[in-house]
mmCIF file of C-alpha atoms in Angstrom:
data_model
loop_
_atom_site.group_PDB
_atom_site.id
_atom_site.type_symbol
_atom_site.label_atom_id
_atom_site.label_comp_id
_atom_site.label_asym_id
_atom_site.label_seq_id
_atom_site.Cartn_x
_atom_site.Cartn_y
_atom_site.Cartn_z
ATOM 1 C CA MET A 27 163.505 29.670 26.476
ATOM 2 C CA SER A 28 166.096 28.946 24.042
ATOM 3 C CA ARG A 29 169.196 31.189 24.294
ATOM 4 C CA THR A 30 168.520 32.637 20.921
ATOM 5 C CA THR A 31 164.757 33.271 22.226
ATOM 6 C CA SER A 32 166.338 35.069 25.202
ATOM 7 C CA ALA A 33 168.767 36.692 22.808
ATOM 8 C CA ARG A 34 166.311 37.479 20.429
ATOM 9 C CA ALA A 35 164.168 39.273 23.701
ATOM 10 C CA GLY A 36 166.931 41.314 24.910
ATOM 11 C CA GLU A 37 167.913 42.856 21.551
ATOM 12 C CA THR A 38 163.964 43.856 20.795
ATOM 13 C CA ARG A 39 163.569 45.611 24.101
ATOM 14 C CA SER A 40 167.341 47.088 24.002
ATOM 15 C CA GLY A 41 165.375 48.581 20.579
ATOM 16 C CA TRP A 42 162.762 50.328 22.203
ATOM 17 C CA LEU A 43 165.032 51.701 24.576
ATOM 18 C CA PHE A 44 166.989 53.484 21.840
ATOM 19 C CA VAL A 45 163.593 54.045 20.105
ATOM 20 C CA THR A 46 161.395 55.735 23.323
ATOM 21 C CA PRO A 47 163.489 58.803 23.377
ATOM 22 C CA VAL A 48 163.075 60.239 20.060
ATOM 23 C CA VAL A 49 159.159 58.671 19.934
ATOM 24 C CA VAL A 50 158.472 60.310 23.261
ATOM 25 C CA ILE A 51 159.981 63.061 21.510
ATOM 26 C CA LEU A 52 158.383 63.097 18.413
ATOM 27 C CA GLY A 53 154.613 62.663 20.976
ATOM 28 C CA LEU A 54 155.032 65.855 22.576
ATOM 29 C CA PHE A 55 156.290 67.994 19.728
ATOM 30 C CA LEU A 56 154.084 66.790 16.775
ATOM 31 C CA VAL A 57 151.110 64.648 17.033
ATOM 32 C CA ALA A 58 149.896 66.313 21.359
ATOM 33 C CA PRO A 59 150.009 70.062 19.015
ATOM 34 C CA ILE A 60 148.562 68.833 15.559
ATOM 35 C CA LEU A 61 145.858 66.734 18.262
ATOM 36 C CA MET A 62 145.321 69.967 20.165
ATOM 37 C CA ALA A 63 144.551 71.662 17.236
ATOM 38 C CA PHE A 64 142.603 69.435 15.590
ATOM 39 C CA TRP A 65 140.718 70.027 18.858
ATOM 40 C CA VAL A 66 140.300 73.644 18.402
ATOM 41 C CA SER A 67 139.039 74.148 14.992
ATOM 42 C CA LEU A 68 136.256 71.390 16.238
ATOM 43 C CA SER A 69 135.411 74.068 18.858
ATOM 44 C CA ASP A 70 135.081 78.463 19.578
ATOM 45 C CA TRP A 71 138.524 78.829 21.229
ATOM 46 C CA ALA A 72 138.909 82.220 21.524
ATOM 47 C CA GLY A 73 142.917 81.994 22.431
ATOM 48 C CA ARG A 74 142.272 82.912 25.887
ATOM 49 C CA GLY A 75 142.987 80.421 28.764
ATOM 50 C CA SER A 76 143.080 76.652 27.774
ATOM 51 C CA PRO A 77 141.445 75.632 24.979
ATOM 52 C CA LEU A 78 140.655 72.658 27.416
ATOM 53 C CA SER A 79 138.895 74.052 29.682
ATOM 54 C CA GLY A 80 135.225 73.586 30.367
ATOM 55 C CA ALA A 81 134.520 77.465 29.165
ATOM 56 C CA VAL A 82 135.294 76.364 25.806
ATOM 57 C CA THR A 83 132.027 74.805 22.985
ATOM 58 C CA PHE A 84 132.330 71.683 21.733
ATOM 59 C CA VAL A 85 130.963 72.967 17.788
ATOM 60 C CA GLY A 86 131.624 70.074 16.154
ATOM 61 C CA GLY A 87 132.267 71.008 12.202
ATOM 62 C CA GLN A 88 130.340 74.246 12.583
ATOM 63 C CA ASN A 89 134.126 75.626 11.149
ATOM 64 C CA TYR A 90 134.457 73.808 8.247
ATOM 65 C CA THR A 91 130.737 74.596 7.238
ATOM 66 C CA ASP A 92 131.195 78.231 7.759
ATOM 67 C CA LEU A 93 134.562 78.157 5.429
ATOM 68 C CA LEU A 94 132.585 75.734 2.495
ATOM 69 C CA GLY A 95 128.966 75.194 3.049
ATOM 70 C CA GLN A 96 127.207 78.566 4.782
ATOM 71 C CA ASP A 97 127.298 81.544 2.418
ATOM 72 C CA SER A 98 129.218 83.958 4.541
ATOM 73 C CA LEU A 99 132.033 86.373 5.058
ATOM 74 C CA ALA A 100 134.372 83.793 6.118
ATOM 75 C CA ARG A 101 133.359 81.702 2.970
ATOM 76 C CA SER A 102 133.839 84.483 0.451
ATOM 77 C CA ASP A 103 137.257 85.418 1.916
ATOM 78 C CA PHE A 104 137.929 81.368 2.154
ATOM 79 C CA ALA A 105 137.497 81.197 -1.711
ATOM 80 C CA THR A 106 139.201 84.474 -2.379
ATOM 81 C CA SER A 107 142.491 82.543 -1.360
ATOM 82 C CA ILE A 108 142.521 80.116 -2.589
ATOM 83 C CA ARG A 109 142.032 81.196 -6.475
ATOM 84 C CA ASN A 110 144.844 83.529 -5.417
ATOM 85 C CA ASN A 111 147.375 80.906 -4.215
ATOM 86 C CA PHE A 112 146.046 78.784 -6.998
ATOM 87 C CA TYR A 113 147.514 81.493 -9.619
ATOM 88 C CA TYR A 114 150.519 81.726 -7.469
ATOM 89 C CA VAL A 115 151.571 77.943 -7.513
ATOM 90 C CA LEU A 116 150.054 77.914 -11.260
ATOM 91 C CA LEU A 117 152.582 80.514 -11.849
ATOM 92 C CA VAL A 118 155.712 79.979 -9.349
ATOM 93 C CA VAL A 119 156.452 76.280 -9.249
ATOM 94 C CA PRO A 120 156.736 76.098 -12.783
ATOM 95 C CA LEU A 121 158.731 79.323 -13.783
ATOM 96 C CA GLN A 122 161.443 78.267 -10.919
ATOM 97 C CA THR A 123 161.904 75.144 -11.535
ATOM 98 C CA VAL A 124 162.434 76.126 -15.319
ATOM 99 C CA LEU A 125 165.020 78.717 -14.355
ATOM 100 C CA ALA A 126 166.413 76.413 -11.738
ATOM 101 C CA LEU A 127 166.949 73.526 -14.896
ATOM 102 C CA GLY A 128 168.541 75.535 -16.780
ATOM 103 C CA LEU A 129 171.026 77.599 -14.612
ATOM 104 C CA ALA A 130 171.990 74.313 -13.611
ATOM 105 C CA LEU A 131 172.304 73.339 -17.137
ATOM 106 C CA LEU A 132 174.522 76.255 -17.807
ATOM 107 C CA LEU A 133 177.078 76.081 -14.603
ATOM 108 C CA ASN A 134 177.338 72.222 -15.501
ATOM 109 C CA GLN A 135 179.065 73.181 -17.527
ATOM 110 C CA ARG A 136 183.014 72.350 -17.093
ATOM 111 C CA ARG A 137 184.831 74.914 -19.288
ATOM 112 C CA LEU A 138 182.845 78.348 -18.161
ATOM 113 C CA LYS A 139 185.261 80.313 -15.854
ATOM 114 C CA GLY A 140 183.457 81.277 -12.155
ATOM 115 C CA LEU A 141 182.182 78.810 -11.298
ATOM 116 C CA SER A 142 181.975 79.048 -7.560
ATOM 117 C CA PHE A 143 181.568 82.824 -7.788
ATOM 118 C CA PHE A 144 177.958 82.429 -10.142
ATOM 119 C CA ARG A 145 176.906 79.103 -8.422
ATOM 120 C CA THR A 146 177.268 81.311 -4.885
ATOM 121 C CA SER A 147 175.643 84.304 -6.222
ATOM 122 C CA TYR A 148 172.501 82.420 -7.809
ATOM 123 C CA TYR A 149 171.749 80.493 -4.278
ATOM 124 C CA PHE A 150 173.141 83.774 -1.953
ATOM 125 C CA PRO A 151 169.278 84.824 -2.366
ATOM 126 C CA THR A 152 168.225 81.624 -0.909
ATOM 127 C CA VAL A 153 170.052 82.254 2.588
ATOM 128 C CA THR A 154 168.863 85.419 2.876
ATOM 129 C CA SER A 155 166.430 86.953 5.404
ATOM 130 C CA SER A 156 162.935 86.951 3.165
ATOM 131 C CA VAL A 157 161.770 89.859 5.731
ATOM 132 C CA ALA A 158 164.981 91.992 3.760
ATOM 133 C CA ILE A 159 164.272 90.308 0.284
ATOM 134 C CA GLY A 160 160.895 92.026 1.010
ATOM 135 C CA SER A 161 161.596 95.350 2.393
ATOM 136 C CA VAL A 162 164.035 95.507 -0.724
ATOM 137 C CA PHE A 163 161.412 94.643 -2.788
ATOM 138 C CA LEU A 164 159.309 97.027 -1.992
ATOM 139 C CA PHE A 165 160.964 100.434 -2.261
ATOM 140 C CA LEU A 166 161.608 98.643 -6.254
ATOM 141 C CA PHE A 167 158.048 98.039 -6.848
ATOM 142 C CA ALA A 168 156.483 101.452 -5.733
ATOM 143 C CA GLY A 169 154.991 103.632 -7.334
ATOM 144 C CA SER A 170 157.921 106.205 -7.596
ATOM 145 C CA GLY A 171 160.283 103.653 -7.320
ATOM 146 C CA SER A 172 163.556 102.003 -9.388
ATOM 147 C CA VAL A 173 161.374 99.373 -11.376
ATOM 148 C CA ASN A 174 159.032 103.151 -12.639
ATOM 149 C CA ALA A 175 161.399 105.248 -13.332
ATOM 150 C CA LEU A 176 162.945 102.328 -15.662
ATOM 151 C CA LEU A 177 160.114 102.007 -17.204
ATOM 152 C CA LYS A 178 159.636 105.621 -17.824
ATOM 153 C CA LEU A 179 162.173 106.048 -19.611
ATOM 154 C CA VAL A 180 161.809 103.541 -22.304
ATOM 155 C CA GLY A 181 158.131 105.865 -21.900
ATOM 156 C CA VAL A 182 156.409 102.846 -20.424
ATOM 157 C CA SER A 183 153.919 104.637 -17.177
ATOM 158 C CA GLY A 184 154.535 101.898 -14.846
ATOM 159 C CA PRO A 185 151.386 101.161 -12.437
ATOM 160 C CA ASN A 186 151.572 101.183 -8.534
ATOM 161 C CA TRP A 187 152.050 97.650 -7.761
ATOM 162 C CA PHE A 188 151.052 97.153 -4.798
ATOM 163 C CA ALA A 189 148.220 99.223 -4.846
ATOM 164 C CA ASP A 190 146.354 97.658 -7.719
ATOM 165 C CA PRO A 191 143.907 94.755 -7.516
ATOM 166 C CA ARG A 192 143.415 94.255 -11.101
ATOM 167 C CA GLY A 193 143.616 90.674 -12.250
ATOM 168 C CA LEU A 194 145.679 89.579 -15.186
ATOM 169 C CA LEU A 195 143.203 87.641 -17.203
ATOM 170 C CA HIS A 196 140.961 90.348 -16.831
ATOM 171 C CA LEU A 197 142.819 93.461 -17.843
ATOM 172 C CA LEU A 198 144.025 90.224 -20.832
ATOM 173 C CA LEU A 199 140.078 89.107 -21.442
ATOM 174 C CA GLY A 200 139.499 93.165 -21.386
ATOM 175 C CA ALA A 201 142.082 94.351 -24.057
ATOM 176 C CA VAL A 202 140.089 92.017 -26.197
ATOM 177 C CA GLY A 203 136.160 92.567 -25.553
ATOM 178 C CA VAL A 204 135.142 90.289 -23.158
ATOM 179 C CA GLY A 205 133.966 92.178 -20.324
ATOM 180 C CA ASN A 206 135.075 95.641 -18.979
ATOM 181 C CA GLY A 207 138.571 95.033 -17.464
ATOM 182 C CA ASP A 208 138.143 94.127 -14.360
ATOM 183 C CA GLU A 209 134.419 95.553 -13.282
ATOM 184 C CA GLN A 210 131.571 94.007 -15.684
ATOM 185 C CA GLY A 211 131.969 90.734 -16.707
ATOM 186 C CA PRO A 212 129.589 88.543 -18.686
ATOM 187 C CA ALA A 213 126.418 87.468 -17.037
ATOM 188 C CA ALA A 214 127.134 84.008 -17.979
ATOM 189 C CA LEU A 215 129.984 84.538 -15.735
ATOM 190 C CA THR A 216 128.974 86.389 -13.473
ATOM 191 C CA ASP A 217 125.435 85.447 -12.273
ATOM 192 C CA HIS A 218 126.863 82.073 -11.721
ATOM 193 C CA GLY A 219 129.921 80.619 -9.406
ATOM 194 C CA PHE A 220 131.439 78.806 -6.123
ATOM 195 C CA LEU A 221 131.916 79.285 -2.712
ATOM 196 C CA SER A 222 130.510 82.530 -2.824
ATOM 197 C CA LEU A 223 132.802 84.386 -5.879
ATOM 198 C CA SER A 224 131.369 84.394 -9.300
ATOM 199 C CA TRP A 225 133.438 82.672 -12.502
ATOM 200 C CA TRP A 226 134.377 85.797 -13.210
ATOM 201 C CA ASP A 227 136.198 86.564 -10.395
ATOM 202 C CA TRP A 228 137.816 83.177 -10.024
ATOM 203 C CA LEU A 229 139.302 84.117 -13.870
ATOM 204 C CA ALA A 230 140.614 87.364 -12.411
ATOM 205 C CA GLY A 231 143.992 85.870 -12.917
ATOM 206 C CA PRO A 232 146.906 86.764 -10.151
ATOM 207 C CA SER A 233 146.423 90.718 -9.739
ATOM 208 C CA VAL A 234 149.630 92.683 -10.395
ATOM 209 C CA ALA A 235 150.252 93.233 -6.580
ATOM 210 C CA MET A 236 150.556 89.038 -6.489
ATOM 211 C CA ILE A 237 152.800 89.824 -9.623
ATOM 212 C CA THR A 238 155.448 91.596 -7.678
ATOM 213 C CA ILE A 239 155.172 88.681 -5.385
ATOM 214 C CA ILE A 240 155.997 85.813 -7.617
ATOM 215 C CA ALA A 241 158.583 87.599 -9.238
ATOM 216 C CA LEU A 242 160.370 88.307 -5.734
ATOM 217 C CA VAL A 243 159.634 83.746 -5.122
ATOM 218 C CA ILE A 244 160.950 82.981 -7.765
ATOM 219 C CA TRP A 245 164.299 84.922 -7.483
ATOM 220 C CA VAL A 246 163.979 83.763 -4.150
ATOM 221 C CA SER A 247 164.080 79.522 -4.602
ATOM 222 C CA ALA A 248 165.378 79.279 -7.810
ATOM 223 C CA GLY A 249 169.344 78.965 -6.537
ATOM 224 C CA ALA A 250 168.535 76.212 -3.596
ATOM 225 C CA TYR A 251 166.336 74.026 -6.439
ATOM 226 C CA MET A 252 169.331 75.083 -9.148
ATOM 227 C CA LEU A 253 171.903 73.098 -6.617
ATOM 228 C CA MET A 254 169.590 70.368 -6.243
ATOM 229 C CA PHE A 255 169.752 70.153 -10.453
ATOM 230 C CA LEU A 256 173.132 70.184 -10.269
ATOM 231 C CA ALA A 257 173.929 67.434 -7.910
ATOM 232 C CA ALA A 258 171.848 65.208 -9.977
ATOM 233 C CA LEU A 259 173.379 66.548 -12.775
ATOM 234 C CA GLN A 260 177.617 65.645 -11.763
ATOM 235 C CA ASN A 261 175.880 62.179 -10.342
ATOM 236 C CA ILE A 262 175.406 60.821 -14.089
ATOM 237 C CA PRO A 263 177.605 59.296 -15.434
ATOM 238 C CA ALA A 264 179.961 60.687 -18.285
ATOM 239 C CA GLU A 265 179.631 57.667 -20.486
ATOM 240 C CA VAL A 266 175.517 58.778 -21.059
ATOM 241 C CA PHE A 267 176.252 62.221 -22.918
ATOM 242 C CA GLU A 268 179.433 60.008 -24.860
ATOM 243 C CA ALA A 269 176.886 57.622 -25.839
ATOM 244 C CA ALA A 270 174.899 60.231 -27.186
ATOM 245 C CA ALA A 271 177.151 62.321 -28.646
ATOM 246 C CA ILE A 272 178.763 59.043 -30.390
ATOM 247 C CA ASP A 273 175.228 58.257 -31.840
ATOM 248 C CA GLY A 274 175.376 61.563 -33.295
ATOM 249 C CA ALA A 275 172.415 64.193 -31.087
ATOM 250 C CA SER A 276 173.160 67.131 -30.568
ATOM 251 C CA THR A 277 173.015 69.217 -27.334
ATOM 252 C CA TRP A 278 169.348 69.748 -27.613
ATOM 253 C CA ARG A 279 168.324 66.080 -28.392
ATOM 254 C CA ARG A 280 170.861 65.196 -25.143
ATOM 255 C CA THR A 281 169.104 67.689 -23.333
ATOM 256 C CA VAL A 282 165.912 66.812 -23.909
ATOM 257 C CA SER A 283 166.211 62.620 -24.374
ATOM 258 C CA VAL A 284 168.514 61.739 -22.185
ATOM 259 C CA THR A 285 168.991 64.121 -19.335
ATOM 260 C CA ILE A 286 166.108 65.091 -18.565
ATOM 261 C CA PRO A 287 164.773 61.961 -18.167
ATOM 262 C CA LEU A 288 167.816 61.269 -16.184
ATOM 263 C CA LEU A 289 166.953 64.046 -13.103
ATOM 264 C CA ARG A 290 163.050 62.388 -13.157
ATOM 265 C CA PRO A 291 163.869 61.830 -9.385
ATOM 266 C CA THR A 292 165.420 64.780 -8.864
ATOM 267 C CA LEU A 293 162.312 67.237 -10.892
ATOM 268 C CA PHE A 294 159.914 65.038 -8.754
ATOM 269 C CA THR A 295 161.523 66.376 -5.512
ATOM 270 C CA VAL A 296 161.436 69.810 -6.603
ATOM 271 C CA LEU A 297 158.657 70.146 -8.106
ATOM 272 C CA THR A 298 157.033 68.339 -4.584
ATOM 273 C CA LEU A 299 158.201 70.400 -2.940
ATOM 274 C CA GLY A 300 157.788 73.812 -4.592
ATOM 275 C CA LEU A 301 154.083 72.690 -4.634
ATOM 276 C CA ILE A 302 154.056 72.593 -0.747
ATOM 277 C CA GLY A 303 156.110 75.150 -0.124
ATOM 278 C CA THR A 304 153.768 77.732 -2.325
ATOM 279 C CA TRP A 305 150.899 76.065 -0.773
ATOM 280 C CA GLN A 306 152.002 77.818 2.390
ATOM 281 C CA VAL A 307 153.317 81.249 1.264
ATOM 282 C CA PHE A 308 153.073 83.256 3.924
ATOM 283 C CA ASP A 309 156.144 85.356 4.775
ATOM 284 C CA GLN A 310 156.364 86.899 2.041
ATOM 285 C CA ILE A 311 152.225 88.035 2.457
ATOM 286 C CA TYR A 312 152.899 89.221 5.499
ATOM 287 C CA VAL A 313 156.214 91.498 4.468
ATOM 288 C CA MET A 314 155.309 92.906 1.345
ATOM 289 C CA SER A 315 151.061 93.557 1.312
ATOM 290 C CA LYS A 316 149.124 91.428 4.593
ATOM 291 C CA GLY A 317 146.519 90.282 1.447
ATOM 292 C CA ASN A 318 146.132 93.689 0.120
ATOM 293 C CA PRO A 319 144.999 95.412 -1.980
ATOM 294 C CA SER A 320 141.126 94.181 -1.963
ATOM 295 C CA LYS A 321 142.350 90.699 -0.296
ATOM 296 C CA THR A 322 144.231 89.935 -4.017
ATOM 297 C CA THR A 323 146.846 88.707 -2.598
ATOM 298 C CA LEU A 324 145.404 86.820 0.552
ATOM 299 C CA THR A 325 146.507 83.182 0.995
ATOM 300 C CA PRO A 326 145.186 80.474 3.379
ATOM 301 C CA ALA A 327 148.203 80.581 5.250
ATOM 302 C CA TYR A 328 148.291 83.878 5.960
ATOM 303 C CA LEU A 329 144.067 84.124 6.447
ATOM 304 C CA ALA A 330 144.206 81.329 8.828
ATOM 305 C CA TYR A 331 147.120 83.707 11.068
ATOM 306 C CA ASP A 332 144.826 86.999 10.690
ATOM 307 C CA SER A 333 141.064 84.917 11.736
ATOM 308 C CA SER A 334 143.197 82.580 14.713
ATOM 309 C CA ILE A 335 145.468 86.394 15.711
ATOM 310 C CA ASN A 336 143.842 89.133 14.531
ATOM 311 C CA GLN A 337 139.643 88.150 14.978
ATOM 312 C CA GLY A 338 140.694 86.096 17.710
ATOM 313 C CA ALA A 339 138.812 82.901 16.064
ATOM 314 C CA TRP A 340 141.053 80.381 16.611
ATOM 315 C CA GLY A 341 139.196 77.698 15.319
ATOM 316 C CA GLN A 342 138.134 79.348 11.921
ATOM 317 C CA GLY A 343 141.930 79.928 11.181
ATOM 318 C CA THR A 344 142.631 76.260 12.644
ATOM 319 C CA ALA A 345 140.176 74.650 10.090
ATOM 320 C CA ILE A 346 141.450 76.842 7.627
ATOM 321 C CA SER A 347 144.875 75.027 8.076
ATOM 322 C CA PHE A 348 144.236 71.620 8.230
ATOM 323 C CA VAL A 349 142.029 72.729 4.806
ATOM 324 C CA LEU A 350 144.792 73.255 3.487
ATOM 325 C CA PHE A 351 146.571 70.130 4.720
ATOM 326 C CA ALA A 352 144.266 68.173 2.497
ATOM 327 C CA ILE A 353 144.486 70.442 -0.108
ATOM 328 C CA ILE A 354 147.957 69.884 -0.207
ATOM 329 C CA LEU A 355 147.721 66.583 0.344
ATOM 330 C CA VAL A 356 145.539 65.934 -2.583
ATOM 331 C CA MET A 357 147.500 68.231 -5.185
ATOM 332 C CA THR A 358 150.487 66.436 -4.134
ATOM 333 C CA GLY A 359 149.389 62.726 -4.577
ATOM 334 C CA ILE A 360 147.903 63.918 -8.363
ATOM 335 C CA GLN A 361 151.706 64.863 -8.998
ATOM 336 C CA SER A 362 152.727 61.722 -8.019
ATOM 337 C CA TRP A 363 150.267 60.145 -10.049
ATOM 338 C CA ILE A 364 151.390 62.514 -13.231
ATOM 339 C CA LEU A 365 154.883 62.209 -12.902
ATOM 340 C CA ARG A 366 155.014 58.492 -11.964
ATOM 341 C CA ASP A 367 157.367 56.172 -13.388
ATOM 342 C CA ARG A 368 154.963 54.512 -16.487
ATOM 343 C CA ASP A 369 158.207 53.032 -18.189
ATOM 344 C CA LYS A 370 158.693 51.356 -14.881
ATOM 345 C CA PRO A 371 156.613 47.634 -15.789
ATOM 346 C CA ARG A 372 157.742 47.394 -19.115
ATOM 347 C CA ARG A 373 161.667 47.415 -17.656
ATOM 348 C CA ARG A 374 160.332 44.897 -15.664
ATOM 349 C CA LEU A 375 158.568 42.839 -18.307
ATOM 350 C CA GLY A 376 161.474 43.309 -20.590
ATOM 351 C CA ARG A 377 164.270 42.093 -18.045
ATOM 352 C CA ALA A 378 161.962 39.131 -17.163
ATOM 353 C CA GLN A 379 162.114 38.193 -20.517
ATOM 354 C CA ARG A 380 165.820 38.743 -21.419
ATOM 355 C CA GLY A 381 165.890 36.503 -18.188
ATOM 356 C CA GLY A 382 168.181 39.229 -16.611
ATOM 357 C CA ALA A 383 170.587 39.827 -19.489
ATOM 358 C CA GLY A 384 172.277 43.219 -19.655
ATOM 359 C CA THR A 385 171.271 46.328 -21.728
ATOM 360 C CA GLY A 386 173.360 46.479 -25.087
ATOM 361 C CA GLY A 387 175.702 49.587 -25.372
ATOM 362 C CA ASP A 388 173.257 52.349 -27.197
ATOM 363 C CA VAL A 389 172.315 55.273 -25.968
ATOM 364 C CA GLY A 390 169.261 53.993 -24.671
ATOM 365 C CA GLY A 391 171.145 50.795 -22.624
ATOM 366 C CA TYR A 392 173.203 53.597 -20.797
ATOM 367 C CA LEU A 393 170.080 55.587 -20.381
ATOM 368 C CA ALA A 394 168.607 52.501 -18.579
ATOM 369 C CA THR A 395 171.202 51.472 -16.696
ATOM 370 C CA ALA A 396 171.539 55.306 -15.404
ATOM 371 C CA GLY A 397 168.551 55.436 -15.090
ATOM 372 C CA ARG A 398 168.854 52.504 -12.199
ATOM 373 C CA GLN A 399 171.328 54.112 -10.561
ATOM 374 C CA GLN A 400 169.811 57.440 -10.451
ATOM 375 C CA ARG A 401 166.972 56.242 -8.930
#
């Protein structure tokens, strides 16, 4: 064996020696629990004793069939939780992203006084206990709370927020004569459905109670994403904006055509984190509603907890978790495809045609150069 080969073998052994503790820790605390949970989802384990004991029966995909196949209460509850969470994601992700980006653009102004105060103020809800904030919102949105008191001052009778199961879309459709509010919809929508819910139920929209939780989450989470956008904004070269200003671009045009394209990587990160986090919402539901009223704030994460802890159906609870994991993977993949960089092949072709020549001195050149720096 040559000296070079011996040295490489020694480096390989040293590398594995350093990596082994991490591999063991990840296997013990990450891979093993996932495999154990998957086994539980294929069994009838009730939470007593070891899931590997002989008393536990292997049921195969029965827990998944109960959720997705057979017409049962379990499938109805799961479909309801998916519907609720879908509207939750549909409202929270775009609204918190727009709010965070707007705050970041506002706080990126160097002439604004008190920047440190505003940054701390907007970020403070993020580091505050969700239990504490949820409890405060329960008082604010109580039937006799501050929100309804303010609405009463302007002549509006506020609802009993956390006891109102009516869907927002049902209320809007009822106002224009489609259906009878939340009670009865058109026969074409009530006679057919998907996963034990009629199409009319799927079109309910977020309930009044869920709207309150959505408002809380947007207010809490926007601060963290604001800091991410702010860090990305401060990393954009000043020459980009100077070139755009010289070309006569207005503030709005610079924001739309220069700033936002350069924030694409950060925007992708924010949307991905927001999508994953909103599909996993649990603590606000647990503190504020526990899925009520009438299961209109029930989410898959809380349903998995309720099935496992309260009902003792650990197999069904873990099956819900794995289905939720699959949903998150699919949604994240779709989002990645939608937000993919469609201009990348054209930029490569352009560089090849120019023989590696640099970009010009106009705004497009600065934008391309800064975009490569951001990525």
